[in-house]
Coordinates of C-alpha atoms in Angstrom, one line a residue:
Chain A
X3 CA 0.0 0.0 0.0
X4 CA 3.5 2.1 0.6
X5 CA 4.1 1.1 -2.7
X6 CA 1.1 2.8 -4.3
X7 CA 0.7 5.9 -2.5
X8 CA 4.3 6.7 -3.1
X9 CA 3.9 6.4 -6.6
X10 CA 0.5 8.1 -6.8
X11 CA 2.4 10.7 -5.1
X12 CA 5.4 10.8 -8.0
X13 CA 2.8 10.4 -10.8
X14 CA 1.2 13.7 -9.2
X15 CA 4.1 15.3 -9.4
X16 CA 5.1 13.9 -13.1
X17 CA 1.6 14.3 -15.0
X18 CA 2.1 18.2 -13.7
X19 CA 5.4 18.7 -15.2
X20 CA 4.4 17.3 -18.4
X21 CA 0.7 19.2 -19.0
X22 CA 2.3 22.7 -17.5
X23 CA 4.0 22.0 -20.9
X24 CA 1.1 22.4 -22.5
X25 CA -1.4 23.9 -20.6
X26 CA -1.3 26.3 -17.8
X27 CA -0.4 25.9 -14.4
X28 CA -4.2 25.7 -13.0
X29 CA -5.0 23.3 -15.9
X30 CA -2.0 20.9 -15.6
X31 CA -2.7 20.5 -11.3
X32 CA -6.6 20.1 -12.8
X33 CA -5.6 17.1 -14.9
X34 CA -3.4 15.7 -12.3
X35 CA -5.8 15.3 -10.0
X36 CA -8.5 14.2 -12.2
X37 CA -5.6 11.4 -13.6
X38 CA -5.6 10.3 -9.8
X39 CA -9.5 10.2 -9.0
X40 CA -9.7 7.6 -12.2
X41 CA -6.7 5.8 -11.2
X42 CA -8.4 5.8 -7.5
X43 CA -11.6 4.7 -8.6
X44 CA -11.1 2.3 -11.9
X45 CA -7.8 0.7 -10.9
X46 CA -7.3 0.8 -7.0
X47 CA -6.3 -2.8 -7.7
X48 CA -3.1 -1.7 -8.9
X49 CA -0.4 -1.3 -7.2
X50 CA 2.8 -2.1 -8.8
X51 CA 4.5 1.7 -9.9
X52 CA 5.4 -0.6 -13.0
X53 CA 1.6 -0.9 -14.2
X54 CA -0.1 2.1 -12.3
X55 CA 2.7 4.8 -14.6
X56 CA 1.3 3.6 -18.0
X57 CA -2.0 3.5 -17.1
X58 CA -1.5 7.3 -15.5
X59 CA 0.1 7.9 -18.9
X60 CA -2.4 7.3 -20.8
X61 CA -5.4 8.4 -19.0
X62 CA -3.1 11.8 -19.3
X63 CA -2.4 11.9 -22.8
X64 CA -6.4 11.9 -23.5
X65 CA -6.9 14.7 -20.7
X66 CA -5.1 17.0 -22.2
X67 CA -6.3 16.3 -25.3
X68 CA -9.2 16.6 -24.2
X69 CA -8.6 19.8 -22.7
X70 CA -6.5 21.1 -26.1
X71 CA -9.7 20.1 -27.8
X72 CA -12.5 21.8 -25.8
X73 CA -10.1 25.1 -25.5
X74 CA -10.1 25.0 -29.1
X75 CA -14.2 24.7 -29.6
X76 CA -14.5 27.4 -27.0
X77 CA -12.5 29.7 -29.1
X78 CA -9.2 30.2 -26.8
X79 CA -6.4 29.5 -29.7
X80 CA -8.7 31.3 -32.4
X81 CA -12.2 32.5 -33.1
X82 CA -13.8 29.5 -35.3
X83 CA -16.8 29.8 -37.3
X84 CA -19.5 27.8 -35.4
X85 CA -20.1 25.7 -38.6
X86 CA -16.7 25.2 -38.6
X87 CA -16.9 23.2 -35.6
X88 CA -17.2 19.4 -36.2
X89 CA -20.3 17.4 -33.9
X90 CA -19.7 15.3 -31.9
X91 CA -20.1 12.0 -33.6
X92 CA -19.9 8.5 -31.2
X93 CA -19.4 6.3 -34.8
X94 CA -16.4 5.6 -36.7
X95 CA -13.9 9.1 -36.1
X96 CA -13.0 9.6 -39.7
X97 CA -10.7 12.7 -38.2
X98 CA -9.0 10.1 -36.2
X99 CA -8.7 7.6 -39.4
X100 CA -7.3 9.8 -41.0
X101 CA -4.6 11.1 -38.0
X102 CA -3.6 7.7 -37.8
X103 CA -3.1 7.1 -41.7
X104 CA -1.2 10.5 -41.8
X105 CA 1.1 9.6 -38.9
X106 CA 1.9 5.6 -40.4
X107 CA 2.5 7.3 -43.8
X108 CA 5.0 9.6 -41.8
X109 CA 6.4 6.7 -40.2
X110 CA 6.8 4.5 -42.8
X111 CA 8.5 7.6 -44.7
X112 CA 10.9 7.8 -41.6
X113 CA 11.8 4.2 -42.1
X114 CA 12.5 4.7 -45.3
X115 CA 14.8 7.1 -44.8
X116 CA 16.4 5.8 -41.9
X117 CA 19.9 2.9 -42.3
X118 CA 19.4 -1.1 -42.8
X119 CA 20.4 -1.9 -38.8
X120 CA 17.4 0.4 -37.9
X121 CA 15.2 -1.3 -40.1
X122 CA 15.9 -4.2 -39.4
X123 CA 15.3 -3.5 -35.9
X124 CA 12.2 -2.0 -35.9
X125 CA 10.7 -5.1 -38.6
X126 CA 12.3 -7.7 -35.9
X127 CA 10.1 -5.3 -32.8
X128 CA 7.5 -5.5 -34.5
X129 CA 7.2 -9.1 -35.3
X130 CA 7.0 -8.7 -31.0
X131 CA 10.4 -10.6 -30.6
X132 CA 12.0 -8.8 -26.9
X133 CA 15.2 -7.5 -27.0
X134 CA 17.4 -10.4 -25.8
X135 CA 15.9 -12.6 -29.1
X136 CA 16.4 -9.8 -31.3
X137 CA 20.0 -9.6 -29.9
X138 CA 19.7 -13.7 -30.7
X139 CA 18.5 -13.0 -34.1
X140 CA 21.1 -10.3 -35.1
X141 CA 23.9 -12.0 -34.1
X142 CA 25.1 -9.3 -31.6
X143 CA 27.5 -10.4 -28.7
X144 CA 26.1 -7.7 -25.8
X145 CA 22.3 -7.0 -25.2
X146 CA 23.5 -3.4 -24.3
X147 CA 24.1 -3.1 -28.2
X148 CA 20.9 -3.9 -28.9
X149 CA 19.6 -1.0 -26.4
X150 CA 22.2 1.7 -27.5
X151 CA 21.1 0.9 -31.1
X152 CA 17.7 1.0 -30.7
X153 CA 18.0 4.0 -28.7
X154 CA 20.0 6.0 -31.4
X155 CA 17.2 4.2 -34.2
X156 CA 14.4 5.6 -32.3
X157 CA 16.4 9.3 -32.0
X158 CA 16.9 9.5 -35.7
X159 CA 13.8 8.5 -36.5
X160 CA 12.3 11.3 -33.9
X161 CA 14.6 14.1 -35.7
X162 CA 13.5 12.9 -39.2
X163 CA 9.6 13.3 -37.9
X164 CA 10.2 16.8 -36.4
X165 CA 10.9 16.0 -33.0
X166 CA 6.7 14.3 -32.4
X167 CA 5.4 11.0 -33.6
X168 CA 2.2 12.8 -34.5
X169 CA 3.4 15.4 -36.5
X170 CA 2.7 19.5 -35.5
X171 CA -0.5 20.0 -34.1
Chain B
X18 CA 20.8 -1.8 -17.4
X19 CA 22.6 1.5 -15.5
X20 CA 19.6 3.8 -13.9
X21 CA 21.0 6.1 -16.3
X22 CA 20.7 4.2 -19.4
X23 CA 17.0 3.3 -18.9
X24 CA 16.3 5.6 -21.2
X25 CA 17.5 3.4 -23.7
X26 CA 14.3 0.9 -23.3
X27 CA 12.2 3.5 -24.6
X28 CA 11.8 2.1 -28.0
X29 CA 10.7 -1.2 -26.5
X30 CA 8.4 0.0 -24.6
X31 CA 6.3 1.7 -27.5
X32 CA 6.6 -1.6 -29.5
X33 CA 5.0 -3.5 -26.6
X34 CA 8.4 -5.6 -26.2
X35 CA 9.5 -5.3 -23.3
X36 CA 10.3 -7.8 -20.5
X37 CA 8.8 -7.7 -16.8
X38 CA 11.6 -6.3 -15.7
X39 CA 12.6 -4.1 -18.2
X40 CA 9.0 -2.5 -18.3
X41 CA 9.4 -2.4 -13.8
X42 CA 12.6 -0.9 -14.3
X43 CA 11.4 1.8 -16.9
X44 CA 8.8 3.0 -15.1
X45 CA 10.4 3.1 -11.5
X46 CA 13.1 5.3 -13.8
X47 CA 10.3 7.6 -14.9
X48 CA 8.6 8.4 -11.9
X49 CA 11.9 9.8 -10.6
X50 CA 12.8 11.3 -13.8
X51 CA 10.3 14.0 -15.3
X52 CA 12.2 14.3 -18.6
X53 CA 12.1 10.7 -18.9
X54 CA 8.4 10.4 -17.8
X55 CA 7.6 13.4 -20.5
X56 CA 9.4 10.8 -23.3
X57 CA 7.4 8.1 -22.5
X58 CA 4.2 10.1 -22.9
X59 CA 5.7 11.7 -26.1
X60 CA 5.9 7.9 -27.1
X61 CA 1.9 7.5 -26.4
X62 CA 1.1 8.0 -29.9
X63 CA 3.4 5.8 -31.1
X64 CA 2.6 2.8 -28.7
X65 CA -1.1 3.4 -29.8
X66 CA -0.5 3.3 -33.2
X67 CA 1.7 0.0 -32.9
X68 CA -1.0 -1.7 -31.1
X69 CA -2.9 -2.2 -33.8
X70 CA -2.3 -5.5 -35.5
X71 CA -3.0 -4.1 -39.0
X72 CA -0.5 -1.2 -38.5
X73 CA 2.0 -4.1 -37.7
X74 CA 1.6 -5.9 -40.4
X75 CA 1.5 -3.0 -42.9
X76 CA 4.6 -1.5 -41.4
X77 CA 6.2 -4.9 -41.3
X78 CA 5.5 -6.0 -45.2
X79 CA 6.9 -2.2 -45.9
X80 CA 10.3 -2.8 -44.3
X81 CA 10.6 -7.0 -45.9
X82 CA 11.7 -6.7 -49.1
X83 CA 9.2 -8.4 -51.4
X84 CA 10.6 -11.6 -53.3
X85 CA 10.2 -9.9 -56.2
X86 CA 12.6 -6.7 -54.9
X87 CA 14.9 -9.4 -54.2
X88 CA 14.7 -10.9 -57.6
X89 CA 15.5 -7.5 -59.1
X90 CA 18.2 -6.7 -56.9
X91 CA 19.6 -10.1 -57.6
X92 CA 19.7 -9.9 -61.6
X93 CA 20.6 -6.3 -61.0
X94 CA 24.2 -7.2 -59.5
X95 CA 24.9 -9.7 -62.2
X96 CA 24.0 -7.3 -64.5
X97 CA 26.1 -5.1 -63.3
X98 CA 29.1 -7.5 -62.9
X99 CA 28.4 -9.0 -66.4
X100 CA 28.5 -5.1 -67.4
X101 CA 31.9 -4.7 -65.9
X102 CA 33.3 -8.1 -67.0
X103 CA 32.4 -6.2 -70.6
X104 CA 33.9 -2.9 -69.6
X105 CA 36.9 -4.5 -68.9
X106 CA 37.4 -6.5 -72.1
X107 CA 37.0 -3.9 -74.1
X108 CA 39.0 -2.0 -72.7
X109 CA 41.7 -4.6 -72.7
X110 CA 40.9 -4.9 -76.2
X111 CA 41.4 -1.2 -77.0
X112 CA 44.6 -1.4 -75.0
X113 CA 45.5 -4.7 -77.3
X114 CA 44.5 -2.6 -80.2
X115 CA 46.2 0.5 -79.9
X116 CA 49.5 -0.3 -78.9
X117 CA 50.2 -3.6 -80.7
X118 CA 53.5 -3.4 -78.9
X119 CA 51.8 -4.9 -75.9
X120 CA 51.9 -8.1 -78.3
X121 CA 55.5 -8.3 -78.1
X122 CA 57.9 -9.3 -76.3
X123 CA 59.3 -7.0 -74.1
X124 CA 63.2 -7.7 -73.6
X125 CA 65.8 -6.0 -72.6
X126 CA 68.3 -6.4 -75.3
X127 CA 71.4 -7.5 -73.1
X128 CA 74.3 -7.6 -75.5
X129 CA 74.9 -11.5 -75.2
X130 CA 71.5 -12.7 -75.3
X131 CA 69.8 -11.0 -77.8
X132 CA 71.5 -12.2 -81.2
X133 CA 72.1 -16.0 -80.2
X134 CA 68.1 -16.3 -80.2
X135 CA 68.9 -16.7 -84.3
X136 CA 71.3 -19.6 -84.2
X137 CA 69.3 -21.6 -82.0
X138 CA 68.6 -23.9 -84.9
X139 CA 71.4 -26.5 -85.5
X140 CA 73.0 -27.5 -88.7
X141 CA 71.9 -30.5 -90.2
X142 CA 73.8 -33.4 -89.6
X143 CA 75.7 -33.9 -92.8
X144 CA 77.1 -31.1 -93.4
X145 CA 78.4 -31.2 -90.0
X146 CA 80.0 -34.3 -90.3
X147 CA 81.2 -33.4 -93.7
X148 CA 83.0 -30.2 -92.6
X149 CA 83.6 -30.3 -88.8
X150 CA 87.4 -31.4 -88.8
X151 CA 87.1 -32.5 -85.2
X152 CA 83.6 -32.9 -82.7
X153 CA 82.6 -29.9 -81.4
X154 CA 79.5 -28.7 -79.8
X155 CA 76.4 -28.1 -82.3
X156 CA 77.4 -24.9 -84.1
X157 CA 74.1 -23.0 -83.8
X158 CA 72.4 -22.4 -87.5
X159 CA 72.7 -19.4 -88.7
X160 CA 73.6 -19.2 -92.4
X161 CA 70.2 -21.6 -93.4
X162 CA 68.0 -20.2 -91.0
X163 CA 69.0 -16.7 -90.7
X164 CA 69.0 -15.5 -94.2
X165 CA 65.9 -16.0 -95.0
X166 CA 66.0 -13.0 -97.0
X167 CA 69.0 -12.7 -99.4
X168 CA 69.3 -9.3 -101.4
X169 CA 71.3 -10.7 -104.3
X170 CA 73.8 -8.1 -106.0
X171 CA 76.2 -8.3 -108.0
X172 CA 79.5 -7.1 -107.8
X173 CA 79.0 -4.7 -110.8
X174 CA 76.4 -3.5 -108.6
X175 CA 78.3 -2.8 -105.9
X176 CA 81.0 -1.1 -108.0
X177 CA 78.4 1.3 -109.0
X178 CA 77.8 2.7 -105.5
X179 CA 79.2 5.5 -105.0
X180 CA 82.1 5.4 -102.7
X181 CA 82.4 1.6 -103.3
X182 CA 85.9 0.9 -103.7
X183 CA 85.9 -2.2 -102.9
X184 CA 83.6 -3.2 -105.5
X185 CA 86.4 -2.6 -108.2
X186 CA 88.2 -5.5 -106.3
X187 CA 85.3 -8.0 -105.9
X188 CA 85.5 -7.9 -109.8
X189 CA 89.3 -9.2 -110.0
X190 CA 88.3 -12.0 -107.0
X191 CA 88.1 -15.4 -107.6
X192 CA 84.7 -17.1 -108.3
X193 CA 84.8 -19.3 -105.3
X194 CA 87.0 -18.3 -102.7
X195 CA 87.5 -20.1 -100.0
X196 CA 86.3 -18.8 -96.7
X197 CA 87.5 -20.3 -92.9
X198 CA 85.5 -18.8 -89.9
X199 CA 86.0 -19.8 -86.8
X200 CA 83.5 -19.8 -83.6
X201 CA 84.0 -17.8 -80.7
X202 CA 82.7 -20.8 -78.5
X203 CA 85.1 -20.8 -75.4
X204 CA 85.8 -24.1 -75.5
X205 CA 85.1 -25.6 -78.9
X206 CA 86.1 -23.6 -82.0
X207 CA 85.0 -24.5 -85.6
X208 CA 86.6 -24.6 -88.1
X209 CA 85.6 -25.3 -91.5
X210 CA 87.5 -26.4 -94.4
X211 CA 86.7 -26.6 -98.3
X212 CA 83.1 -26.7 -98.6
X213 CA 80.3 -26.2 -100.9
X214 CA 79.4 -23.3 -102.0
X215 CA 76.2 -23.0 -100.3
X216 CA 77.8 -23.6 -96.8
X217 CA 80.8 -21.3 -97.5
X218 CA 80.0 -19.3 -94.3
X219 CA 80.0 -20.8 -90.9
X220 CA 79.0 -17.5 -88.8
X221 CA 79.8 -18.1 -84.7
X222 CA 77.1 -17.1 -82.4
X223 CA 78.0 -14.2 -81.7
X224 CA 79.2 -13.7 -78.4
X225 CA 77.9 -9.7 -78.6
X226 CA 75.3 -7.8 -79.9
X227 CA 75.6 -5.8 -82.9
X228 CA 77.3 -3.3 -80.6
X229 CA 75.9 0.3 -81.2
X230 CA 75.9 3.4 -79.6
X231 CA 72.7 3.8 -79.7
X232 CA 72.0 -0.4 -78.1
X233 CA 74.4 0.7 -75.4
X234 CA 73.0 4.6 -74.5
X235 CA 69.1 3.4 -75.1
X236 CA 69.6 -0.3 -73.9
X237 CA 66.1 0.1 -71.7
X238 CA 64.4 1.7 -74.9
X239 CA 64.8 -1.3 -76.9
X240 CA 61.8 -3.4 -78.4
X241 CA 62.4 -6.8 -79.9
X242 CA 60.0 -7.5 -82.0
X243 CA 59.0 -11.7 -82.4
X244 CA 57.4 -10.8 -85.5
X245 CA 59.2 -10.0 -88.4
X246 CA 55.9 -8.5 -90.1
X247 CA 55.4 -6.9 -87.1
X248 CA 58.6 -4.7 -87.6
X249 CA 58.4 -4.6 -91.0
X250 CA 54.8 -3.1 -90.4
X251 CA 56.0 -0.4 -88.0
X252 CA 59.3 0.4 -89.9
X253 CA 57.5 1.0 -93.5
X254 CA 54.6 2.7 -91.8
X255 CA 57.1 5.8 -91.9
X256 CA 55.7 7.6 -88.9
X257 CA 59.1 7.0 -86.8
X258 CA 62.3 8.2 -89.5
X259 CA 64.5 5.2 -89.0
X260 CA 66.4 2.9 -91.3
X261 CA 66.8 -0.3 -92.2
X262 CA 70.6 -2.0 -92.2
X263 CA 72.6 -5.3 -93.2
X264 CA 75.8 -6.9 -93.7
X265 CA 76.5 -8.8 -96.8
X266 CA 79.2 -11.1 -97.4
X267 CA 80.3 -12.0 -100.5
X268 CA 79.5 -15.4 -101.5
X269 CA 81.2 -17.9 -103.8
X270 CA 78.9 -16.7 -106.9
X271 CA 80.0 -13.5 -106.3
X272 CA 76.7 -11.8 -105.0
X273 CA 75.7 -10.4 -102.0
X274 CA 73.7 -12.0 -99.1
X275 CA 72.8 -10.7 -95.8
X276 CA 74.3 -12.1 -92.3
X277 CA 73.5 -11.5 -89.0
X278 CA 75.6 -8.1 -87.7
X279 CA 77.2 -9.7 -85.0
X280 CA 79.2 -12.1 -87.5
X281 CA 83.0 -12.5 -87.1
X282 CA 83.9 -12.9 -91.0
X283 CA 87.3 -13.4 -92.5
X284 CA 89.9 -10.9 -92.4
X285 CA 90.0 -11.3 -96.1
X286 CA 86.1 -11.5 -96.6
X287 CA 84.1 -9.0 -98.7
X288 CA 82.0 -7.3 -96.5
X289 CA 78.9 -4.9 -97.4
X290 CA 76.7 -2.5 -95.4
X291 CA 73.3 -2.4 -96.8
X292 CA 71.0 0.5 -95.9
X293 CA 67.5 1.6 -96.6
X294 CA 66.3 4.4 -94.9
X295 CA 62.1 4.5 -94.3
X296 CA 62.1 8.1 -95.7
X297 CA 64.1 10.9 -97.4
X298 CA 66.5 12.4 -96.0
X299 CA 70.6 13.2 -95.9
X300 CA 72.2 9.2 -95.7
X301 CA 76.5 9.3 -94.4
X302 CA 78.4 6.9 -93.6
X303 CA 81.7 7.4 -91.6
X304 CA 84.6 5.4 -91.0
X305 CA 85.8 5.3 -87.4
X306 CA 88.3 8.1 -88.1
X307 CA 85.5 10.2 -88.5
X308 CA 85.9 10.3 -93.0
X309 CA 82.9 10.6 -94.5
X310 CA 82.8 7.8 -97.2
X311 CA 79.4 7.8 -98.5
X312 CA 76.9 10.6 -98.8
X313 CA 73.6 11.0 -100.4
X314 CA 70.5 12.5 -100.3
X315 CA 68.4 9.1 -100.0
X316 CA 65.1 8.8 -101.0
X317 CA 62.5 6.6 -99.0
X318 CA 62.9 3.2 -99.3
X319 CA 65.6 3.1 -101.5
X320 CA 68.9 0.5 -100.7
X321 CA 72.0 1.8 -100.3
X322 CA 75.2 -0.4 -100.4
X323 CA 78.7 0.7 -99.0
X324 CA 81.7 -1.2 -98.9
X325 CA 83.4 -1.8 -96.0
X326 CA 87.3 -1.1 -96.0
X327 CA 88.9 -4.0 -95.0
X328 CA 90.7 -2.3 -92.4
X329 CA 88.3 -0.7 -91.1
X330 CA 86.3 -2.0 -87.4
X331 CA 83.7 -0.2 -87.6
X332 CA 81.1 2.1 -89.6
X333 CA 78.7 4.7 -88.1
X334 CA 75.7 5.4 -90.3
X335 CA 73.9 8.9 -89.8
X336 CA 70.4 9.5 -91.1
X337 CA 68.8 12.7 -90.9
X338 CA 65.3 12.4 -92.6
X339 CA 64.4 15.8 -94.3
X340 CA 66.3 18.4 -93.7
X341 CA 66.9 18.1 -90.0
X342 CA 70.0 16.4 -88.3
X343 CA 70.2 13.4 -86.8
X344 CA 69.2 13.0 -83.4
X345 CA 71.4 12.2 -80.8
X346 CA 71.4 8.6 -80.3
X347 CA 67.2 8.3 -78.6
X348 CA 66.9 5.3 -81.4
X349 CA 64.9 2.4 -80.4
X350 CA 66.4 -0.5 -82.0
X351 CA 63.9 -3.0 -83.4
X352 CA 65.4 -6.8 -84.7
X353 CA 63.6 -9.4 -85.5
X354 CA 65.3 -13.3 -85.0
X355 CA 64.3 -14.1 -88.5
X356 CA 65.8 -11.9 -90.4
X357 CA 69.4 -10.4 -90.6
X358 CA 68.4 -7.1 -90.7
X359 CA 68.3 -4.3 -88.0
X360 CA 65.6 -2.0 -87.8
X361 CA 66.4 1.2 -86.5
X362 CA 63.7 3.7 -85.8
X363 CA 63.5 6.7 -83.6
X364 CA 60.3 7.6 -82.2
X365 CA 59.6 11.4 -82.5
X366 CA 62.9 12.3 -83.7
X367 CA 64.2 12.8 -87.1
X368 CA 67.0 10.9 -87.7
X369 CA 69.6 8.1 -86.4
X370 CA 72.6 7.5 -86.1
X371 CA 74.2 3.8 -85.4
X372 CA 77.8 2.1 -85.1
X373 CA 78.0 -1.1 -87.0
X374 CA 81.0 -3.3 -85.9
X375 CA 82.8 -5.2 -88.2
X376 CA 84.6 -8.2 -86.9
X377 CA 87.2 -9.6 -88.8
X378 CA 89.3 -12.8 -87.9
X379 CA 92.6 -13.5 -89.0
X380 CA 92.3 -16.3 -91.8
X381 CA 93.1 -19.8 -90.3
X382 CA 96.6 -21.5 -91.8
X383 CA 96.0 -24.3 -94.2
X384 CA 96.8 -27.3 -92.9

């Protein structure tokens, strides 16, 4: 129980530092705590810091989308026509479609563009093999290789997108 | 893993590949770490997107090369090495082409060697057996194989060149002297006594090149050429000024046939220079005092015959084609085993100018 209250207590302090980023100071502690009341009440089975960090990662990716999003229907990055402002629609999200189209056609464009080893790489992650069997499979004495390569792979690939997986927003 | 190189698992983690412990020890890193906890959410996207099993797939199918890429690369490299194979015959070809020098033989003529390649032939038995007075070591051919082509004069001929004065004498000599060479070979010399006509000269190997100034200043220039077209073909083509020049003994009939330069001949023996320059020019001929005892203005590819003083060792012929003089001594000397001629050509310059040794040996006493 330690366990989890000290890293409730960390994620606190992380999730601010990342959306004060983004948002303002009032917003970020907003989304910090609401990341911890959903974390409290969906998964107060968790404990391990190890599962409860992704989970707090995630839930505060989408809140500050969320937040991004609703700032910019209300007008506060630009005055938008009202008919300019997409409904709400619970179906298929053909904006989000087409997101995730644009950012695999930037990835895949990265790749392209990026040397054999880090190709290599990546095709052998995504076949799901872990580290130590893609170390196995490339013939590579030290598994620390295989980290410091991967690292620089996923660094170039980073500069050739711009810095963001998802492209400027 | 170091704490501080946990960063480095960040590329697993947003292809879902990470182990138990690597994902526990990432995440411990990240609470402590903002900048590191800030990566990992930069990386949210990208985890998202790779969860998807299609995006996988599609992603994976773009980074195998299809069989078919393969393929292509595949016939691609042997067409490019069957392209360079063919790149680099032809161009040998060219090379083989253009200089047809690279056909031949490159040798350094080393005064010794280079002449003796003519006599490797022996005699024929019987007229070994018939004129050897005691055995001796094959006596290499020279005389059969050698001459293979004989400019026949006559001595009326000869008489007419200017400066011949020995042709004057030829006509008071006997129609079939005797001649009595001897060979050079350390330890076996030949001797031969009254023979037929036809094997009236018994030439040693000899033991040094036809010695000239220009073999021994431009020995590294020379070219032997192993076919005798092949010089021919470069000599006549005229584009080096050169010349063309013999020695002819006087045979039993009383004409003229080549021998190879480095011959010893009689003391008493007729001897004759024969000398065709490629091109016109200003043709001398000087004794080794330094006389001038022939001069002409020769015209291309016309023979010229001097007679050699008996007493003299040597003859220096100097060719200036046109009007220019002779250069000094850049020849290239061209000779070809099967023919008793010596080419003389010198490339880019206008002229030549060669020693021809004559060597004489005293005549054996009758027995």
């Amino acid at each position: 129980m330690m366990e989890r209250e000290r890293a409730l207590r960390l994620l606190r302090e992380r999730i601010v530092g990342f959306a004060a980023s983004h948002l303002s100071r009032d917003a970020a502690e907003d989304i910090a705590q609401e990341v911890l009341v959903v974390l409290e009440e969906k998964y107060a089975h968790v404990s391990a810091a190890g599962e409860l960090a992704p989970l707090a990662i995630r839930i505060a990716r989408f809140k500050v989308l969320g937040v991004r999003r609703k700032a910019a229907r209300r007008g506060e990055y630009g005055q938008v026509s009202v008919e300019d402002v997409p409904l709400p629609d619970t179906r298929h999200d053909p904006y989000a479609a087409l997101e995730r189209r644009e950012m695999l056609d930037r990835l895949k464009s990265a790749l392209a563009k990026t040397g054999e080893r880090c190709r290599e790489l990546f095709r052998l992650k995504l076949q799901g093999k872990t580290f130590a069997e893609i170390q196995a499979a490339m013939g590579v004495k030290a598994l620390n290789t295989i980290y410091t390569w991967d690292h620089r792979c996923r660094k170039h690939m980073l500069e050739l997108l711009g810095g963001t997986w998802e492209g400027r927003r | 893993l170091k704490r501080s190189d946990v960063e480095r698992l960040l590329g697993g983690y947003s292809a879902g590949i990470l182990t138990d412990e690597e994902r526990r020890m990432l995440f411990e890193a990240a609470l402590e770490d903002q900048a590191l906890f800030t990566e990992l959410v930069r990386d949210e996207p990208l985890r998202e997107l790779l969860s998807d099993p299609s995006v996988r797939a599609e992603l994976r199918s773009a980074l195998t090369p299809s069989a078919e890429v393969e393929r292509g690369w595949l016939w691609w490299r042997f067409a490019a090495a069957g392209l360079l194979s063919a790149a680099f015959g032809i161009a040998l070809l060219l090379v083989w082409r253009v200089q047809p020098e690279m056909r031949l033989e490159m040798a350094k003529l080393q005064a010794p060697a280079a002449p003796a390649l003519a006599y490797e032939q022996p005699l024929p038995a019987p007229a070994r057996s018939e004129n050897l007075r005691r055995d001796a070591p094959p006596p290499r051919a020279g005389v059969a194989a050698g001459l293979v082509e004989r400019r026949r004069t006559t001595a009326g001929d000869a008489a007419g060149v200017p400066g011949s004065a020995a042709g004057e004498a030829a006509k008071a000599r006997p129609a079939a002297p005797e001649f009595a060479f001897r060979s050079r070979a350390p330890q076996a010399p030949l001797t031969l006594e009254r023979r037929p006509a036809s094997e009236s000269m018994a030439l040693e190997p000899p033991s040094a090149a036809p010695t000239t100034s220009a073999r021994r200043r431009a020995t590294s220039a020379l070219v032997r050429f192993t076919s005798e077209a092949r010089a021919r073909e470069r000599f006549y083509s005229a584009e080096e000024s050169g010349i063309r020049y013999a020695l002819m003994l006087r045979q039993p009939d009383g004409t003229f046939a080549e021998i190879p330069t480095g011959s010893v001949v009689a003391g008493a023996a007729e001897v004759r220079l024969a000398i065709e320059p490629n091109a016109a020019g200003l043709l001398r001929v000087l004794d080794e005092r330094g006389t001038v005892i022939f001069e002409r203005a020769a015209g291309a590819r016309q023979r010229y015959f001097v007679d050699m003083p008996p007493d003299r060792r040597s003859l220096e012929i100097s060719f200036a084609s046109g009007a220019a003089e002779p250069e000094e001594l850049t020849t290239e000397v061209v000779a070809t085993p099967a023919e008793n001629a010596v080419y003389v050509v010198n490339p880019g310059g206008s002229g030549v100018q060669v020693v021809v040794p004559i060597r004489r040996s005293p005549a054996p006493a009758e027995p």
